[in-house]
Coordinates of C-alpha atoms and ligand atoms in Angstrom, one line a residue:
X1 CA -26.4 -27.6 244.7
X2 CA -27.2 -31.3 244.5
X3 CA -29.9 -31.7 241.9
X4 CA -30.7 -35.4 241.8
X5 CA -32.3 -37.3 244.6
X6 CA -35.9 -36.7 243.6
X7 CA -38.0 -38.9 241.2
X8 CA -38.6 -36.2 238.6
X9 CA -34.9 -35.3 238.1
X10 CA -33.9 -39.0 238.2
X11 CA -36.4 -40.0 235.6
X12 CA -35.3 -37.0 233.4
X13 CA -31.7 -38.1 233.4
X14 CA -32.5 -41.8 232.9
X15 CA -34.6 -40.9 229.9
X16 CA -32.0 -38.5 228.5
X17 CA -29.4 -41.3 228.3
X18 CA -32.0 -44.1 227.7
X19 CA -30.5 -45.9 230.7
X20 CA -31.5 -49.5 231.2
X21 CA -31.3 -50.8 234.8
X22 CA -29.1 -53.9 235.3
X23 CA -30.5 -56.2 237.9
X24 CA -27.3 -58.1 238.1
X25 CA -25.5 -55.0 239.4
X26 CA -28.1 -54.4 242.2
X27 CA -29.1 -51.0 240.8
X28 CA -31.7 -49.3 243.0
X29 CA -31.2 -45.6 242.9
X30 CA -32.1 -43.3 245.8
X31 CA -34.9 -40.8 245.1
X32 CA -35.4 -39.3 248.6
X33 CA -33.6 -36.2 249.7
X34 CA -34.2 -36.8 253.4
X35 CA -32.5 -40.2 253.2
X36 CA -29.6 -38.7 251.4
X37 CA -29.2 -36.0 254.0
X38 CA -29.4 -38.6 256.8
X39 CA -26.6 -40.6 255.2
X40 CA -24.3 -37.6 255.1
X41 CA -25.2 -36.8 258.7
X42 CA -24.7 -40.4 259.9
X43 CA -21.3 -40.5 258.3
X44 CA -20.4 -37.1 259.8
X45 CA -19.0 -35.9 256.5
X46 CA -16.9 -32.7 256.7
X47 CA -14.6 -30.7 254.4
X48 CA -11.7 -32.6 256.0
X49 CA -12.8 -35.9 254.6
X50 CA -11.7 -38.1 251.8
X51 CA -14.6 -40.3 250.9
X52 CA -14.6 -43.6 248.9
X53 CA -18.1 -44.1 247.4
X54 CA -18.9 -47.6 246.1
X55 CA -21.4 -47.7 243.2
X56 CA -22.3 -44.0 242.5
X57 CA -25.0 -45.0 240.0
X58 CA -26.2 -41.8 238.3
X59 CA -24.3 -39.7 241.0
X60 CA -27.2 -39.0 243.4
X61 CA -25.3 -39.6 246.6
X62 CA -22.1 -38.5 245.0
X63 CA -23.4 -34.9 244.5
X64 CA -24.2 -34.7 248.3
X65 CA -20.7 -36.1 249.0
X66 CA -19.0 -33.6 246.7
X67 CA -20.9 -30.7 248.4
X68 CA -19.8 -31.9 251.9
X69 CA -16.5 -33.6 251.6
X70 CA -13.0 -32.5 250.6
X71 CA -12.5 -35.2 248.0
X72 CA -14.6 -38.1 246.6
X73 CA -13.4 -41.2 244.8
X74 CA -16.3 -43.1 243.3
X75 CA -15.9 -46.7 242.0
X76 CA -18.6 -47.8 239.5
X77 CA -18.7 -51.2 237.6
X78 CA -21.3 -50.3 235.0
X79 CA -19.7 -48.4 232.1
X80 CA -23.1 -47.3 230.8
X81 CA -23.2 -45.0 233.8
X82 CA -20.0 -43.2 232.9
X83 CA -21.4 -40.6 230.5
X84 CA -24.2 -39.9 232.9
X85 CA -21.8 -39.4 235.8
X86 CA -19.8 -37.0 233.6
X87 CA -22.9 -34.9 233.1
X88 CA -24.3 -35.0 236.7
X89 CA -21.0 -34.4 238.4
X90 CA -19.7 -31.7 235.9
X91 CA -20.1 -28.9 238.5
X92 CA -17.6 -30.6 240.9
X93 CA -13.8 -30.6 240.7
X94 CA -13.3 -32.7 243.8
X95 CA -14.5 -36.0 242.4
X96 CA -12.8 -38.9 240.5
X97 CA -14.9 -41.7 238.9
X98 CA -13.2 -45.0 238.4
X99 CA -14.8 -47.7 236.2
X100 CA -13.9 -50.8 238.1
X101 CA -15.3 -53.7 240.1
X102 CA -14.7 -52.7 243.7
X103 CA -13.9 -56.4 244.6
X104 CA -11.0 -56.3 242.1
X105 CA -9.5 -52.9 242.9
X106 CA -6.4 -52.7 245.1
X107 CA -8.2 -50.2 247.5
X108 CA -5.2 -49.8 249.8
X109 CA -2.8 -48.7 247.0
X110 CA -5.4 -46.4 245.6
X111 CA -6.0 -44.7 249.0
X112 CA -2.3 -44.5 249.6
X113 CA -1.8 -42.8 246.2
X114 CA -4.8 -40.4 246.5
X115 CA -4.9 -39.6 250.2
X116 CA -1.3 -40.2 251.3
X117 CA -2.4 -43.3 253.4
X118 CA -4.4 -41.1 255.8
X119 CA -7.7 -42.6 257.0
X120 CA -10.8 -42.3 254.9
X121 CA -14.6 -42.6 255.2
X122 CA -16.6 -45.0 253.0
X123 CA -20.1 -44.1 252.1
X124 CA -22.4 -46.2 249.8
X125 CA -25.8 -47.3 248.9
X126 CA -24.4 -50.8 248.4
X127 CA -25.3 -53.3 245.7
X128 CA -27.0 -55.9 248.0
X129 CA -25.7 -59.0 246.2
X130 CA -22.1 -58.3 247.4
X131 CA -22.7 -56.4 250.8
X132 CA -20.7 -58.8 253.0
X133 CA -17.7 -59.4 250.6
X134 CA -17.4 -55.6 250.2
X135 CA -17.4 -54.9 253.9
X136 CA -15.2 -57.8 254.8
X137 CA -12.7 -56.8 252.1
X138 CA -12.5 -53.2 253.5
X139 CA -11.8 -54.6 257.0
X140 CA -9.5 -57.5 256.2
X141 CA -7.3 -55.5 253.8
X142 CA -6.7 -53.1 256.8
X143 CA -7.7 -50.1 254.8
X144 CA -7.2 -47.0 257.0
X145 CA -10.8 -46.2 257.8
X146 CA -12.6 -43.8 260.1
X147 CA -16.1 -45.1 259.4
X148 CA -18.1 -47.0 256.9
X149 CA -21.7 -45.8 256.4
X150 CA -23.8 -47.9 254.1
X151 CA -27.3 -48.7 252.9
X152 CA -27.8 -52.4 253.3
X153 CA -30.7 -54.8 253.4
X154 CA -32.5 -54.3 256.8
X155 CA -32.0 -57.9 258.0
X156 CA -28.2 -57.6 257.2
X157 CA -28.0 -54.4 259.3
X158 CA -29.7 -56.2 262.2
X159 CA -27.4 -59.2 261.9
X160 CA -24.3 -56.8 262.0
X161 CA -25.6 -55.1 265.2
X162 CA -26.9 -58.2 267.0
X163 CA -25.7 -59.3 270.5
X164 CA -25.4 -62.8 271.9
X165 CA -28.7 -64.4 272.7
X166 CA -30.6 -62.7 269.8
X167 CA -31.8 -64.8 266.8
X168 CA -29.8 -62.5 264.4
X169 CA -26.5 -63.1 266.2
X170 CA -24.0 -65.0 264.1
X171 CA -20.6 -65.0 262.3
X172 CA -21.4 -61.7 260.6
X173 CA -22.1 -60.0 263.9
X174 CA -18.8 -61.2 265.4
X175 CA -16.8 -60.4 262.2
X176 CA -18.1 -56.8 262.0
X177 CA -17.9 -56.1 265.8
X178 CA -14.3 -57.4 265.9
X179 CA -13.4 -54.4 263.7
X180 CA -16.1 -51.8 264.4
X181 CA -18.9 -50.5 266.5
X182 CA -22.2 -50.7 264.5
X183 CA -25.1 -48.2 264.8
X184 CA -28.3 -48.4 262.7
X185 CA -28.9 -44.7 261.8
X186 CA -32.2 -45.2 259.8
X187 CA -34.6 -47.7 258.4
X188 CA -35.4 -46.9 254.8
X189 CA -38.6 -48.1 253.0
X190 CA -38.6 -49.5 249.5
X191 CA -40.4 -46.5 248.0
X192 CA -37.2 -44.4 248.5
X193 CA -35.6 -46.2 245.6
X194 CA -36.1 -46.5 241.9
X195 CA -36.8 -49.2 241.0
X196 CA -38.2 -50.3 244.4
X197 CA -36.3 -53.3 245.9
X198 CA -38.4 -56.1 247.3
X199 CA -36.7 -55.9 250.7
X200 CA -36.5 -53.2 253.4
X201 CA -33.3 -51.3 253.8
X202 CA -31.3 -49.6 256.6
X203 CA -28.4 -47.2 256.9
X204 CA -25.7 -48.6 259.2
X205 CA -22.6 -46.8 260.4
X206 CA -19.6 -48.9 261.4
X207 CA -17.1 -46.9 263.4
X208 CA -13.7 -48.5 263.4
X209 CA -12.2 -49.3 266.8
X210 CA -9.1 -47.2 267.4
X211 CA -7.7 -49.8 269.7
X212 CA -9.2 -53.2 269.3
X213 CA -11.0 -54.1 272.5
X214 CA -10.1 -57.7 271.7
X215 CA -6.7 -59.1 272.3
X216 CA -6.2 -62.2 270.2
X217 CA -3.0 -64.1 269.5
X218 CA -4.1 -65.8 266.3
X219 CA -6.8 -63.9 264.4
X220 CA -7.1 -66.7 261.8
X221 CA -7.9 -69.2 264.5
X222 CA -10.5 -66.9 266.0
X223 CA -12.3 -66.6 262.7
X224 CA -12.1 -70.3 261.9
X225 CA -13.7 -71.0 265.3
X226 CA -16.4 -68.5 264.7
X227 CA -17.2 -70.0 261.3
X228 CA -17.2 -73.5 262.7
X229 CA -19.6 -72.7 265.5
X230 CA -22.2 -71.0 263.3
X231 CA -21.9 -73.4 260.4
X232 CA -23.6 -75.9 262.7
X233 CA -25.7 -73.6 264.7
X234 CA -27.8 -76.3 266.4
X235 CA -24.8 -78.3 267.5
X236 CA -22.9 -77.7 270.8
X237 CA -19.7 -75.7 270.5
X238 CA -17.6 -78.8 271.2
X239 CA -19.2 -80.7 268.2
X240 CA -19.1 -77.7 266.0
X241 CA -15.4 -77.2 266.6
X242 CA -14.6 -80.9 266.5
X243 CA -16.5 -81.4 263.2
X244 CA -14.8 -78.5 261.4
X245 CA -12.2 -79.5 258.8
X246 CA -10.6 -76.0 259.4
X247 CA -9.8 -76.7 263.1
X248 CA -7.4 -79.5 264.1
X249 CA -8.0 -80.0 267.8
X250 CA -8.8 -83.3 269.6
X251 CA -12.2 -83.3 271.3
X252 CA -10.6 -83.7 274.8
X253 CA -8.6 -80.5 274.3
X254 CA -11.7 -78.6 273.3
X255 CA -13.6 -79.8 276.4
X256 CA -10.6 -79.0 278.5
X257 CA -10.5 -75.5 277.1
X258 CA -14.1 -74.8 277.7
X259 CA -13.9 -76.1 281.3
X260 CA -10.7 -74.1 282.0
X261 CA -12.6 -70.9 281.0
X262 CA -15.6 -71.9 283.1
X263 CA -18.1 -72.9 280.3
X264 CA -20.3 -76.0 280.3
X265 CA -19.3 -78.6 277.8
X266 CA -22.9 -78.4 276.4
X267 CA -22.7 -74.6 275.6
X268 CA -23.5 -73.5 272.0
X269 CA -21.4 -71.0 270.1
X270 CA -24.3 -68.5 269.9
X271 CA -24.1 -68.0 273.7
X272 CA -20.5 -66.7 273.5
X273 CA -19.5 -63.1 273.3
X274 CA -16.7 -62.0 271.0
X275 CA -14.4 -61.6 274.1
X276 CA -15.2 -65.2 275.1
X277 CA -14.5 -66.5 271.6
X278 CA -11.1 -64.6 271.8
X279 CA -10.3 -66.1 275.2
X280 CA -11.0 -69.6 273.9
X281 CA -8.9 -69.0 270.8
X282 CA -6.1 -67.7 273.0
X283 CA -6.3 -70.8 275.2
X284 CA -6.0 -73.1 272.1
X285 CA -3.2 -71.1 270.5
X286 CA -1.1 -71.3 273.6
X287 CA -1.5 -75.1 273.9
Ligands
SAM1 N1 -25.3 -44.6 244.7 C1 -26.4 -44.7 243.8 C2 -27.7 -44.3 244.5 O1 -27.7 -44.3 245.8 O2 -28.6 -43.9 243.9 C3 -26.6 -46.2 243.3 C4 -26.7 -47.3 244.3 S1 -27.1 -48.8 243.6 C5 -27.9 -49.6 245.0 C6 -25.6 -49.8 243.6 C7 -24.5 -49.3 242.6 O3 -23.4 -50.1 242.7 C8 -25.0 -49.4 241.1 O4 -24.6 -48.2 240.5 C9 -24.2 -50.5 240.5 O5 -23.9 -50.4 239.1 C10 -22.9 -50.4 241.4 N2 -22.1 -51.7 241.5 C11 -22.6 -53.0 241.5 N3 -21.6 -53.9 241.6 C12 -20.5 -53.2 241.7 C13 -19.1 -53.5 241.9 N4 -18.7 -54.8 242.0 N5 -18.2 -52.6 241.9 C14 -18.5 -51.3 241.8 N6 -19.8 -50.9 241.7 C15 -20.8 -51.8 241.6

């Protein structure tokens, strides 16, 4: 039975080990059993699953994962948490804790070694200071993934899920939606954590596309174009692309490309869908 996940037991274990929260590691531990159950449900964890947990903390979510998954690999940067995890996870034989920085681990080799290269699920209450680098690292390293279900800052979840025309739409929306389908499973208030963060949170599930809906000849060019258009959000797409040191295209060609695809030359990047960005990238890469 999972034992943490309520304020009383969390305080007890923190006191037992005289644990001191490290702000620099984004440590806000979950103390609400309903939220923990919601995360497990949103990720659709079953006894078939191999789960990578990023930042187990004192093992609160890890206990729920051990109860529901086949195997759990938890990567934690703070070595002060290791004796605590040994204690709180002692009842489980399907968990491995690795004391590493997730941004420095070769996740692909690790998964190949531990799960024979088969696809995994990632579940985490993420340290908010590195949300985007963690998610992009999982996607860009082509880790075999079924889904990624994570607690993130509410505004970040909204940006990941945003569609063209909304104020939250930007490079993060396009980057995430290129790889996965986002779904916000729950909004989570600050009082569900200890200590309370000074932002709202949300659980978002990113389900990886089996077959990418986007056919793009040059992925690198697509992402350089996306970055260039949103770096200068108030500029037209023509000027955004033309001013970017990452893109080497004469202005006439950019205008020709937009016209060929039926866009006005005054259009802004924020009006384009991912498919339209991909068509434009394909036009430029076949020049
Ligand atoms: N999973 C726990 C929970 O829900 O109560 C803790 C979540 S807390 C928001 C984030 C955790 O990530 C902390 O335990 C922190 O030490 C860990 N962490 C921070 N940076 C990390 C990194 N670069 N690699 C691995 N873990 C990290």
